[in-house]
Tab-separated table of C-alpha atoms and ligand atoms in Angstrom:
chain	number	residue	atom	x	y	z
A	1	MET	CA	142.807	93.552	-144.943
A	2	PHE	CA	140.286	94.271	-142.050
A	3	SER	CA	136.697	94.506	-143.176
A	4	PHE	CA	134.776	97.429	-141.444
A	5	ILE	CA	131.447	96.301	-142.978
A	6	LYS	CA	131.866	92.781	-141.422
A	7	PHE	CA	132.924	94.631	-138.255
A	8	ASN	CA	129.827	96.852	-138.073
A	9	ILE	CA	127.435	93.977	-138.857
A	10	ALA	CA	129.105	91.932	-136.154
A	11	LYS	CA	128.788	94.831	-133.827
A	12	LEU	CA	125.331	95.490	-134.634
A	13	SER	CA	124.339	91.771	-134.400
A	14	GLY	CA	125.987	91.559	-131.090
A	15	LYS	CA	123.926	94.547	-129.838
A	16	VAL	CA	120.691	93.130	-131.192
A	17	ALA	CA	121.454	89.785	-129.615
A	18	TYR	CA	122.051	91.647	-126.308
A	19	HIS	CA	118.416	93.078	-126.372
A	20	LEU	CA	116.957	89.661	-127.359
A	21	ALA	CA	118.885	87.854	-124.714
A	22	LYS	CA	117.609	90.382	-122.249
A	23	HIS	CA	114.049	89.564	-122.948
A	24	GLY	CA	114.254	86.092	-124.207
A	25	PRO	CA	115.701	82.677	-122.870
A	26	GLY	CA	119.445	82.078	-122.669
A	27	SER	CA	122.353	83.864	-121.182
A	28	GLY	CA	122.328	87.644	-121.782
A	29	GLY	CA	125.743	87.462	-120.341
A	30	THR	CA	127.719	85.826	-123.164
A	31	TYR	CA	125.342	85.357	-126.207
A	32	PRO	CA	125.909	88.663	-127.622
A	33	GLY	CA	129.686	88.071	-127.532
A	34	TYR	CA	129.214	84.478	-129.068
A	35	ILE	CA	127.094	86.112	-132.017
A	36	PHE	CA	129.653	88.821	-132.476
A	37	LYS	CA	132.506	86.588	-132.574
A	38	LYS	CA	130.710	84.000	-135.025
A	39	ILE	CA	129.975	86.806	-137.417
A	40	GLY	CA	132.945	89.174	-137.225
A	41	GLY	CA	135.639	86.657	-136.612
A	42	PRO	CA	138.790	87.207	-134.523
A	43	GLU	CA	139.774	90.476	-136.136
A	44	SER	CA	136.591	92.063	-134.887
A	45	ILE	CA	137.475	91.102	-131.337
A	46	GLN	CA	140.877	92.958	-131.777
A	47	LYS	CA	139.275	95.738	-133.236
A	48	ILE	CA	136.421	96.076	-130.538
A	49	ALA	CA	138.927	95.416	-127.687
A	50	SER	CA	140.924	98.581	-129.114
A	51	ASP	CA	137.910	100.669	-128.343
A	52	LEU	CA	138.978	100.804	-124.853
A	53	ASN	CA	141.196	103.826	-124.777
A	54	THR	CA	143.194	102.873	-121.695
A	55	GLY	CA	143.029	99.135	-122.384
A	56	SER	CA	141.778	95.847	-120.569
A	57	VAL	CA	142.945	94.233	-117.482
A	58	LEU	CA	142.418	90.457	-117.025
A	59	VAL	CA	142.070	88.652	-113.455
A	60	ASN	CA	143.208	85.040	-113.546
A	61	GLY	CA	144.058	82.332	-111.084
A	62	THR	CA	142.851	79.361	-109.321
A	63	ASN	CA	141.006	80.810	-106.257
A	64	GLY	CA	140.022	84.353	-105.657
A	65	LYS	CA	139.453	85.547	-109.089
A	66	THR	CA	135.611	86.581	-108.681
A	67	THR	CA	136.348	88.228	-105.405
A	68	THR	CA	139.517	90.014	-106.529
A	69	THR	CA	137.592	91.118	-109.720
A	70	THR	CA	134.678	92.376	-107.664
A	71	LEU	CA	136.845	94.398	-105.192
A	72	LEU	CA	138.846	95.756	-108.159
A	73	ILE	CA	135.630	97.073	-109.832
A	74	LYS	CA	134.525	98.580	-106.496
A	75	LEU	CA	137.931	100.482	-106.252
A	76	MET	CA	138.272	101.597	-110.032
A	77	SER	CA	134.791	102.572	-110.656
A	78	ASN	CA	135.458	105.588	-108.041
A	79	ASP	CA	137.965	106.953	-110.474
A	80	VAL	CA	137.105	106.173	-114.001
A	81	GLN	CA	134.101	104.597	-115.957
A	82	ILE	CA	134.929	101.009	-116.687
A	83	ARG	CA	133.444	98.003	-118.511
A	84	SER	CA	133.604	94.846	-116.683
A	85	SER	CA	132.410	91.130	-116.397
A	86	TYR	CA	132.975	88.749	-113.611
A	87	GLU	CA	131.786	85.166	-112.472
A	88	ASN	CA	131.056	84.324	-116.177
A	89	ASN	CA	134.766	84.055	-116.933
A	90	THR	CA	134.778	83.406	-120.779
A	91	LEU	CA	136.000	85.122	-123.717
A	92	ASN	CA	132.262	85.389	-124.861
A	93	ALA	CA	131.515	87.261	-121.691
A	94	ILE	CA	134.237	89.715	-121.973
A	95	VAL	CA	133.355	90.565	-125.619
A	96	THR	CA	129.646	90.972	-124.486
A	97	ALA	CA	130.802	93.356	-121.917
A	98	ILE	CA	132.973	95.464	-124.151
A	99	LEU	CA	129.942	95.469	-126.706
A	100	ASN	CA	127.384	96.700	-124.323
A	101	GLN	CA	129.096	98.976	-121.739
A	102	GLU	CA	130.959	102.194	-121.940
A	103	GLY	CA	134.334	103.183	-120.469
A	104	ASP	CA	137.951	103.551	-121.016
A	105	LEU	CA	139.257	100.643	-118.999
A	106	GLY	CA	137.959	97.219	-119.037
A	107	ILE	CA	138.357	94.830	-115.918
A	108	PHE	CA	137.430	91.297	-116.598
A	109	GLU	CA	137.728	88.086	-114.908
A	110	TYR	CA	138.879	85.265	-117.040
A	111	GLY	CA	139.378	81.645	-116.157
A	112	ILE	CA	141.256	78.880	-117.837
A	113	ARG	CA	141.113	75.283	-117.128
A	114	ASP	CA	144.003	74.006	-119.067
A	115	ALA	CA	145.563	74.977	-122.639
A	116	ALA	CA	143.416	72.350	-124.407
A	117	HIS	CA	140.103	73.685	-123.209
A	118	GLY	CA	140.753	77.166	-122.823
A	119	ILE	CA	142.502	79.659	-125.186
A	120	PRO	CA	144.789	81.777	-123.219
A	121	ASN	CA	147.229	82.873	-125.896
A	122	THR	CA	144.470	83.520	-128.188
A	123	VAL	CA	142.658	85.710	-125.603
A	124	GLN	CA	145.854	87.464	-124.978
A	125	LYS	CA	146.253	88.274	-128.666
A	126	LEU	CA	142.708	89.215	-129.315
A	127	ILE	CA	142.029	91.433	-126.074
A	128	ASN	CA	145.803	92.768	-126.130
A	129	PRO	CA	145.494	93.408	-122.219
A	130	ILE	CA	147.642	96.105	-120.344
A	131	GLY	CA	147.128	94.148	-117.453
A	132	VAL	CA	147.148	90.479	-116.307
A	133	VAL	CA	146.484	89.860	-112.412
A	134	TYR	CA	147.385	86.533	-111.091
A	135	THR	CA	145.760	85.669	-107.719
A	136	THR	CA	147.196	82.160	-106.920
A	137	ILE	CA	147.700	78.751	-108.672
A	138	SER	CA	147.044	75.446	-107.085
A	139	ARG	CA	145.557	71.974	-108.279
A	140	GLU	CA	141.980	72.395	-108.891
A	141	HIS	CA	138.841	70.702	-110.546
A	142	ILE	CA	140.238	69.858	-114.001
A	143	GLN	CA	138.902	67.061	-116.084
A	144	VAL	CA	141.441	66.395	-118.653
A	145	ALA	CA	140.772	62.633	-119.709
A	146	GLY	CA	144.061	60.741	-120.707
A	147	VAL	CA	146.247	63.673	-119.735
A	148	LYS	CA	148.903	62.216	-117.214
A	149	ASN	CA	149.929	65.301	-115.402
A	150	PRO	CA	147.077	67.771	-115.965
A	151	PHE	CA	148.557	70.112	-113.373
A	152	ASN	CA	151.427	71.057	-115.719
A	153	SER	CA	149.055	71.755	-118.590
A	154	TYR	CA	146.915	73.792	-116.254
A	155	TYR	CA	149.928	75.766	-115.092
A	156	ASN	CA	151.134	76.354	-118.707
A	157	ALA	CA	147.702	77.627	-119.746
A	158	LYS	CA	148.006	80.331	-116.937
A	159	LYS	CA	151.417	81.324	-118.082
A	160	LEU	CA	150.219	81.607	-121.596
A	161	LEU	CA	147.900	84.386	-120.739
A	162	SER	CA	150.689	86.897	-120.100
A	163	GLU	CA	153.366	85.321	-122.255
A	164	GLY	CA	152.786	87.314	-125.452
A	165	MET	CA	152.510	90.802	-123.676
A	166	GLN	CA	154.995	93.231	-124.685
A	167	GLU	CA	153.284	96.230	-122.893
A	168	GLY	CA	151.591	96.805	-119.717
A	169	VAL	CA	152.005	95.560	-116.211
A	170	VAL	CA	151.535	92.114	-114.756
A	171	VAL	CA	150.378	92.081	-111.098
A	172	THR	CA	151.229	88.996	-109.236
A	173	ASN	CA	151.241	87.134	-105.766
A	174	CYS	CA	154.971	86.778	-104.750
A	175	ASP	CA	154.277	84.579	-101.905
A	176	ASP	CA	153.035	81.812	-104.336
A	177	PRO	CA	156.124	80.513	-106.201
A	178	ARG	CA	154.079	79.556	-109.159
A	179	THR	CA	152.719	83.074	-109.770
A	180	ALA	CA	155.970	84.684	-108.736
A	181	PHE	CA	157.870	82.669	-111.379
A	182	ILE	CA	155.386	84.006	-114.054
A	183	GLY	CA	156.246	87.510	-112.859
A	184	LEU	CA	159.995	86.946	-112.854
A	185	ASN	CA	159.928	85.421	-116.468
A	186	LYS	CA	157.799	88.738	-117.684
A	187	GLU	CA	160.509	91.262	-116.095
A	188	LYS	CA	162.244	91.213	-119.384
A	189	ASP	CA	159.193	92.349	-121.344
A	190	VAL	CA	157.047	94.464	-119.088
A	191	LYS	CA	156.848	95.795	-115.573
A	192	VAL	CA	155.821	93.440	-112.804
A	193	ASN	CA	154.091	94.555	-109.502
A	194	TYR	CA	154.162	91.944	-106.866
A	195	TYR	CA	152.006	91.634	-103.714
A	196	GLY	CA	152.546	89.695	-100.580
A	197	ILE	CA	152.333	89.330	-96.943
A	198	ALA	CA	155.159	90.866	-94.835
A	199	THR	CA	154.274	89.997	-91.163
A	200	ASP	CA	154.873	86.837	-89.252
A	201	VAL	CA	151.571	87.317	-87.432
A	202	ILE	CA	150.010	85.124	-90.183
A	203	GLU	CA	151.481	81.661	-89.936
A	204	ASP	CA	150.387	78.295	-91.423
A	205	ILE	CA	151.546	75.232	-89.792
A	206	GLY	CA	152.990	72.041	-91.213
A	207	ASP	CA	154.910	71.202	-94.364
A	208	LYS	CA	153.295	72.629	-97.553
A	209	SER	CA	156.448	72.883	-99.771
A	210	VAL	CA	155.773	72.552	-103.503
A	211	GLU	CA	158.322	71.916	-106.221
A	212	CYS	CA	160.355	74.863	-107.627
A	213	PRO	CA	158.624	75.874	-110.829
A	214	LYS	CA	162.029	76.678	-112.265
A	215	CYS	CA	164.029	73.477	-111.678
A	216	GLY	CA	161.508	70.987	-110.027
A	217	ARG	CA	163.421	70.435	-106.793
A	218	LEU	CA	161.337	70.842	-103.495
A	219	LEU	CA	161.496	74.384	-102.345
A	220	ASP	CA	162.994	75.530	-99.049
A	221	TYR	CA	160.471	77.566	-96.921
A	222	SER	CA	161.486	79.770	-94.018
A	223	HIS	CA	157.901	80.774	-93.399
A	224	PHE	CA	154.367	79.563	-94.462
A	225	TYR	CA	151.573	81.941	-94.758
A	226	LEU	CA	148.772	79.933	-96.322
A	227	ASN	CA	149.296	76.482	-97.836
A	228	HIS	CA	152.228	76.949	-100.388
A	229	ARG	CA	152.366	80.648	-100.081
A	230	GLY	CA	155.206	81.900	-97.854
A	231	ILE	CA	158.876	82.977	-97.986
A	232	TYR	CA	160.970	80.308	-100.115
A	233	ALA	CA	164.124	79.920	-102.005
A	234	CYS	CA	165.653	77.192	-104.003
A	235	GLU	CA	169.197	75.976	-104.617
A	236	CYS	CA	169.069	76.867	-108.226
A	237	GLY	CA	168.786	80.550	-107.263
A	238	PHE	CA	165.008	80.818	-107.717
A	239	LYS	CA	163.535	82.750	-104.589
A	240	ARG	CA	160.581	84.911	-103.531
A	241	PRO	CA	160.766	88.402	-105.114
A	242	GLU	CA	160.094	91.506	-102.866
A	243	PRO	CA	156.641	92.671	-102.554
A	244	ASN	CA	155.658	96.065	-104.014
A	245	VAL	CA	152.401	96.115	-102.073
A	246	LYS	CA	152.642	94.289	-98.646
A	247	LEU	CA	150.619	93.597	-95.688
A	248	THR	CA	152.997	94.776	-92.930
A	249	ASP	CA	150.710	94.487	-89.867
A	250	ILE	CA	147.261	92.815	-88.949
A	251	GLU	CA	145.376	93.122	-85.703
A	252	PHE	CA	142.487	90.676	-85.348
A	253	SER	CA	139.231	91.275	-83.170
A	254	SER	CA	136.102	89.027	-83.349
A	255	SER	CA	134.215	92.045	-85.127
A	256	SER	CA	136.763	93.505	-87.394
A	257	TRP	CA	140.327	93.328	-88.427
A	258	ASP	CA	142.911	96.209	-88.847
A	259	LEU	CA	145.202	95.958	-91.822
A	260	THR	CA	148.403	98.052	-92.643
A	261	ILE	CA	149.458	98.035	-96.278
A	262	GLU	CA	152.428	99.639	-97.859
A	263	GLY	CA	152.847	100.424	-101.501
A	264	ASP	CA	155.584	101.161	-103.727
A	265	LEU	CA	154.822	100.376	-107.294
A	266	PHE	CA	154.791	101.430	-110.994
A	267	ASN	CA	151.535	102.980	-112.276
A	268	TYR	CA	150.913	102.275	-115.870
A	269	VAL	CA	148.802	105.452	-116.749
A	270	VAL	CA	151.080	108.116	-115.281
A	271	SER	CA	154.082	105.882	-115.948
A	272	GLU	CA	155.822	106.473	-112.944
A	273	ASN	CA	156.357	104.962	-109.442
A	274	ILE	CA	154.137	105.947	-106.512
A	275	LYS	CA	153.982	105.251	-102.867
A	276	PHE	CA	151.021	104.884	-100.481
A	277	ASN	CA	150.120	103.935	-96.863
A	278	LEU	CA	146.782	102.238	-95.812
A	279	LYS	CA	145.224	101.570	-92.553
A	280	LEU	CA	142.123	99.659	-93.337
A	281	ASN	CA	139.376	98.252	-91.020
A	282	VAL	CA	137.647	95.419	-92.746
A	283	PRO	CA	135.104	92.758	-91.469
A	284	PRO	CA	136.807	89.349	-90.185
A	285	PHE	CA	136.697	88.007	-93.605
A	286	GLY	CA	139.091	85.070	-93.472
A	287	LEU	CA	142.847	84.821	-94.478
A	288	HIS	CA	142.421	84.254	-98.160
A	289	ASN	CA	140.632	87.555	-98.503
A	290	ILE	CA	143.694	89.271	-97.369
A	291	TYR	CA	145.385	88.041	-100.628
A	292	ASN	CA	142.224	89.128	-102.459
A	293	THR	CA	142.419	92.582	-100.908
A	294	LEU	CA	146.080	92.915	-101.710
A	295	ALA	CA	145.492	91.761	-105.363
A	296	SER	CA	142.671	94.308	-105.944
A	297	ILE	CA	144.575	97.191	-104.265
A	298	THR	CA	147.745	96.627	-106.318
A	299	ALA	CA	145.908	96.215	-109.630
A	300	TYR	CA	143.884	99.286	-108.627
A	301	ALA	CA	147.063	101.427	-107.938
A	302	THR	CA	148.680	100.029	-111.012
A	303	PHE	CA	146.034	101.128	-113.514
A	304	THR	CA	144.162	104.177	-112.012
A	305	PRO	CA	144.738	107.321	-113.659
A	306	LYS	CA	144.141	109.192	-110.316
A	307	VAL	CA	146.900	108.242	-108.255
A	308	GLU	CA	146.221	110.940	-105.945
A	309	ASN	CA	143.009	109.162	-104.952
A	310	ILE	CA	144.455	105.895	-103.939
A	311	GLU	CA	144.482	106.188	-100.306
A	312	THR	CA	141.030	107.891	-100.021
A	313	THR	CA	139.253	105.352	-102.238
A	314	ALA	CA	140.825	102.246	-100.646
A	315	LYS	CA	139.684	103.482	-97.496
A	316	LYS	CA	136.311	104.393	-98.669
A	317	VAL	CA	136.000	100.885	-100.218
A	318	PHE	CA	137.363	98.626	-97.662
A	319	ASN	CA	136.142	100.501	-94.386
A	320	ASN	CA	132.585	100.129	-95.704
A	321	LEU	CA	132.789	96.576	-96.872
A	322	ASP	CA	130.299	93.865	-95.633
A	323	MET	CA	130.305	90.295	-96.196
A	324	SER	CA	128.012	90.494	-99.291
A	325	PHE	CA	130.931	90.702	-101.546
A	326	ILE	CA	131.739	87.225	-101.209
A	327	PRO	CA	130.219	84.972	-104.072
A	328	THR	CA	127.224	82.630	-103.374
A	329	GLY	CA	128.075	79.205	-102.743
A	330	ARG	CA	131.424	79.989	-100.928
A	331	PHE	CA	132.097	78.710	-97.489
A	332	GLU	CA	130.145	80.194	-94.534
A	333	VAL	CA	129.658	79.071	-90.976
A	334	VAL	CA	126.040	78.973	-89.949
A	335	ASP	CA	124.585	78.734	-86.434
A	336	ILE	CA	121.469	76.586	-86.659
A	337	GLY	CA	120.673	76.527	-83.098
A	338	ASP	CA	121.920	73.223	-81.687
A	339	LYS	CA	124.904	72.943	-83.976
A	340	LEU	CA	127.431	75.007	-86.069
A	341	VAL	CA	127.427	74.048	-89.843
A	342	GLY	CA	130.292	75.210	-91.830
A	343	LEU	CA	129.377	74.660	-95.648
A	344	GLY	CA	130.204	75.799	-99.108
A	345	GLN	CA	132.517	75.060	-102.157
A	346	GLY	CA	135.923	73.514	-101.785
A	347	ASP	CA	136.660	72.500	-105.275
A	348	ASN	CA	140.303	72.035	-104.717
A	349	GLY	CA	142.857	71.505	-101.852
A	350	ASP	CA	143.467	75.044	-101.444
A	351	ALA	CA	139.873	76.095	-101.041
A	352	LEU	CA	139.055	73.135	-98.810
A	353	LYS	CA	142.046	74.028	-96.562
A	354	ILE	CA	140.934	77.702	-96.457
A	355	ASN	CA	137.346	76.428	-95.379
A	356	THR	CA	138.619	74.119	-92.713
A	357	MET	CA	140.958	76.996	-91.195
A	358	PHE	CA	137.815	79.056	-91.005
A	359	MET	CA	135.877	76.121	-89.287
A	360	LYS	CA	138.740	75.797	-86.960
A	361	LEU	CA	138.123	79.205	-85.433
A	362	TYR	CA	134.817	77.981	-84.124
A	363	LEU	CA	135.624	74.426	-83.294
A	364	ASP	CA	135.303	73.237	-79.735
A	365	GLY	CA	134.431	69.708	-79.791
A	366	PRO	CA	134.060	66.569	-82.092
A	367	LEU	CA	133.477	67.229	-85.627
A	368	GLU	CA	131.658	65.427	-88.435
A	369	PHE	CA	133.021	65.866	-91.973
A	370	ILE	CA	130.370	65.493	-94.775
A	371	TYR	CA	132.599	65.330	-98.011
A	372	THR	CA	131.593	65.540	-101.550
A	373	THR	CA	134.290	63.998	-103.767
A	374	PRO	CA	135.989	64.996	-107.148
A	375	ASP	CA	135.516	63.283	-110.305
A	376	GLU	CA	137.387	60.788	-112.356
A	377	TYR	CA	140.818	61.794	-113.490
A	378	GLU	CA	140.948	63.989	-110.327
A	379	ASP	CA	142.990	61.956	-107.968
A	380	GLU	CA	145.410	64.909	-107.468
A	381	ILE	CA	142.564	66.944	-105.998
A	382	PHE	CA	141.540	63.784	-103.781
A	383	GLU	CA	144.904	63.564	-102.467
A	384	ASP	CA	145.071	67.152	-101.313
A	385	HIS	CA	141.473	66.940	-100.055
A	386	TYR	CA	142.193	63.787	-98.087
A	387	GLU	CA	145.121	65.141	-96.293
A	388	ILE	CA	143.181	68.074	-95.007
A	389	ILE	CA	140.128	65.901	-93.942
A	390	LYS	CA	142.592	63.961	-91.952
A	391	SER	CA	144.319	67.067	-90.463
A	392	MET	CA	140.805	67.916	-89.048
A	393	ASN	CA	140.597	64.691	-87.139
A	394	PRO	CA	136.937	64.136	-87.692
A	395	GLY	CA	134.773	61.850	-85.499
A	396	HIS	CA	132.745	60.666	-88.380
A	397	VAL	CA	132.971	60.845	-92.152
A	398	VAL	CA	130.136	61.040	-94.706
A	399	VAL	CA	131.040	60.674	-98.329
A	400	LEU	CA	129.010	61.648	-101.540
A	401	PRO	CA	129.800	62.192	-105.099
A	402	GLY	CA	130.432	65.825	-105.769
A	403	ARG	CA	130.585	65.567	-109.472
A	404	LYS	CA	129.427	63.003	-112.167
A	405	SER	CA	131.084	59.755	-111.436
A	406	ILE	CA	129.524	57.805	-108.730
A	407	LYS	CA	131.955	54.815	-109.309
A	408	LYS	CA	134.953	57.112	-108.787
A	409	ALA	CA	133.294	58.535	-105.644
A	410	GLU	CA	133.002	55.010	-104.245
A	411	GLU	CA	136.712	54.456	-105.023
A	412	TYR	CA	137.618	57.570	-103.040
A	413	TYR	CA	135.222	56.325	-100.198
A	414	ASN	CA	136.987	53.069	-99.986
A	415	ILE	CA	140.201	54.801	-99.439
A	416	ILE	CA	138.689	56.924	-96.655
A	417	LYS	CA	137.057	53.703	-95.109
A	418	LYS	CA	140.422	52.400	-94.558
A	419	ASP	CA	141.089	55.048	-91.922
A	420	TYR	CA	137.495	55.734	-90.863
A	421	PRO	CA	135.736	52.404	-90.825
A	422	ASP	CA	132.326	53.675	-89.851
A	423	ALA	CA	132.294	56.272	-92.559
A	424	ASP	CA	129.126	56.459	-94.577
A	425	PHE	CA	128.592	56.523	-98.340
A	426	TYR	CA	125.606	57.994	-100.409
A	427	PRO	CA	125.793	57.150	-103.844
A	428	LEU	CA	123.656	59.957	-105.430
A	429	GLY	CA	124.716	61.327	-108.779
A	430	TYR	CA	124.280	64.343	-110.905
A	431	ASP	CA	120.906	63.578	-112.222
A	432	GLU	CA	119.599	63.278	-108.760
A	433	MET	CA	120.684	66.670	-107.820
A	434	LYS	CA	117.403	67.442	-105.997
A	435	ILE	CA	117.667	64.282	-103.903
A	436	LYS	CA	121.243	64.943	-103.229
A	437	ILE	CA	120.755	68.512	-102.053
A	438	GLU	CA	117.781	67.140	-99.814
A	439	LYS	CA	120.197	64.497	-98.388
A	440	LEU	CA	123.061	66.899	-97.597
A	441	HIS	CA	120.540	69.211	-95.973
A	442	GLU	CA	119.135	66.389	-93.817
A	443	LEU	CA	122.754	65.003	-92.819
A	444	ALA	CA	123.738	68.474	-91.678
A	445	ILE	CA	120.381	69.005	-89.782
A	446	ASN	CA	120.089	65.665	-88.300
A	447	SER	CA	123.874	65.258	-87.357
A	448	ASP	CA	124.549	64.000	-83.836
A	449	TYR	CA	127.729	66.265	-83.879
A	450	GLU	CA	127.839	69.908	-82.528
A	451	TYR	CA	130.137	70.878	-85.263
A	452	VAL	CA	129.671	69.877	-88.974
A	453	ILE	CA	131.682	70.783	-91.830
A	454	MET	CA	130.100	70.145	-95.386
A	455	SER	CA	132.587	70.891	-98.283
A	456	GLY	CA	134.385	69.501	-101.367
A	457	CYS	CA	133.446	69.458	-105.049
A	458	GLY	CA	130.093	70.656	-106.434
A	459	GLU	CA	128.332	73.113	-108.598
A	460	GLU	CA	128.775	76.559	-107.012
A	461	GLN	CA	125.190	77.851	-107.506
A	462	ALA	CA	123.247	74.719	-108.329
A	463	MET	CA	124.343	72.720	-105.353
A	464	TRP	CA	126.251	74.749	-102.697
A	465	GLY	CA	123.966	77.984	-103.139
A	466	GLU	CA	120.924	75.963	-102.826
A	467	ILE	CA	121.961	74.108	-99.690
A	468	LYS	CA	123.137	77.281	-98.103
A	469	LYS	CA	119.724	78.910	-98.935
A	470	LYS	CA	117.892	75.963	-97.470
A	471	ILE	CA	119.807	76.057	-94.117
A	472	ILE	CA	120.077	79.662	-93.629
A	473	ASN	CA	116.255	79.980	-94.256
A	474	GLU	CA	115.617	77.627	-91.473
B	501	LIG	ZN1	164.820	75.660	-108.349
């Protein structure tokens, strides 16, 4: 039987821990949740999660989690009081937010590396979400020693987060075959709202086909939007589902973009289908943010109790958006006088690809590529990265370790050297972070090239955030 005494002690301890954490050392963002969990046990989490009268929505995926969560919070907080947490995407952070905030609806970013290191099915059971939002799934920074195929276990972990859901709505990207497949499998249990692009104006070139998540054959694409996201079908019958929320038109200009979005989806709160039409004017925020925009609008329209507000709220939020909604450490192109430097996090193939597409918009001459490598057991990431580096046709390549292993970085460097014999290598490890930041900064500033791209693996804040600060402040 559930112990209310234990629960109340846990709740109190969590609140006390919050106040201590606010004034003392340590993270105020997760410590109270940790204490609460420790004292109250798992049942207490179930109990406190049920305090949210409407329920919780979890945002998950490889890239775009933080931005999608941030946008969803901006949208939803116009209509209802919410409890939320983002960037620190652990169960402790979610519990901390539930403990210390007020509101009927929870919006939480939740990240999972793989089933062994995350606890997606446990989180699903404890939080019992009414919504799971998927952004996109691609191979990313995952260090799973001894696991032969880390991507499979990573993909399974993402599936597990919604697998046990018997009520609510799954919001998922239908242009990504992996997230679409999760949605199709959940249609038997819950409603699924898909979002995607429905205009040929957006087109990625080259062959980025991936394996069919259902049968393993290579998928047949009639159109690529961005990397492996596009219009696809397979011999086994698996094909892209139709989006409920779709981008039907886009007009680009250098100062802003006009997006036309049509929606026809199931709203969980009023329990009926609703339609909306949006014309939004946004900053030129990059193609990947189109997906983050669609994900956040779909999730918002699915869970807002005020369906009559959807069009006005979406316009209010997006028409007033500035670039500050993008998290620190993310890729940016900076003009430093004699050259343009594009720099920021590119932890996986998808992220690095997006960065290089962004850089290409500005490119008008030879390019130097300063690349920070992945770690040991991350050969898959390196493969994806290296394809992208080569596609940029750089005049010169510089290699530094982006993660812990210097030895592995040197191995990656030796592969690169075969195609780029004059490539340089600086074996600076994690312990030399200050020196490494200094070096990266110096390499960018003193480059002989007018165009420099600096991206790959590295700590979001501790490395990319710091280098960006240094370069922008000059
Ligand atoms: Zn198939």
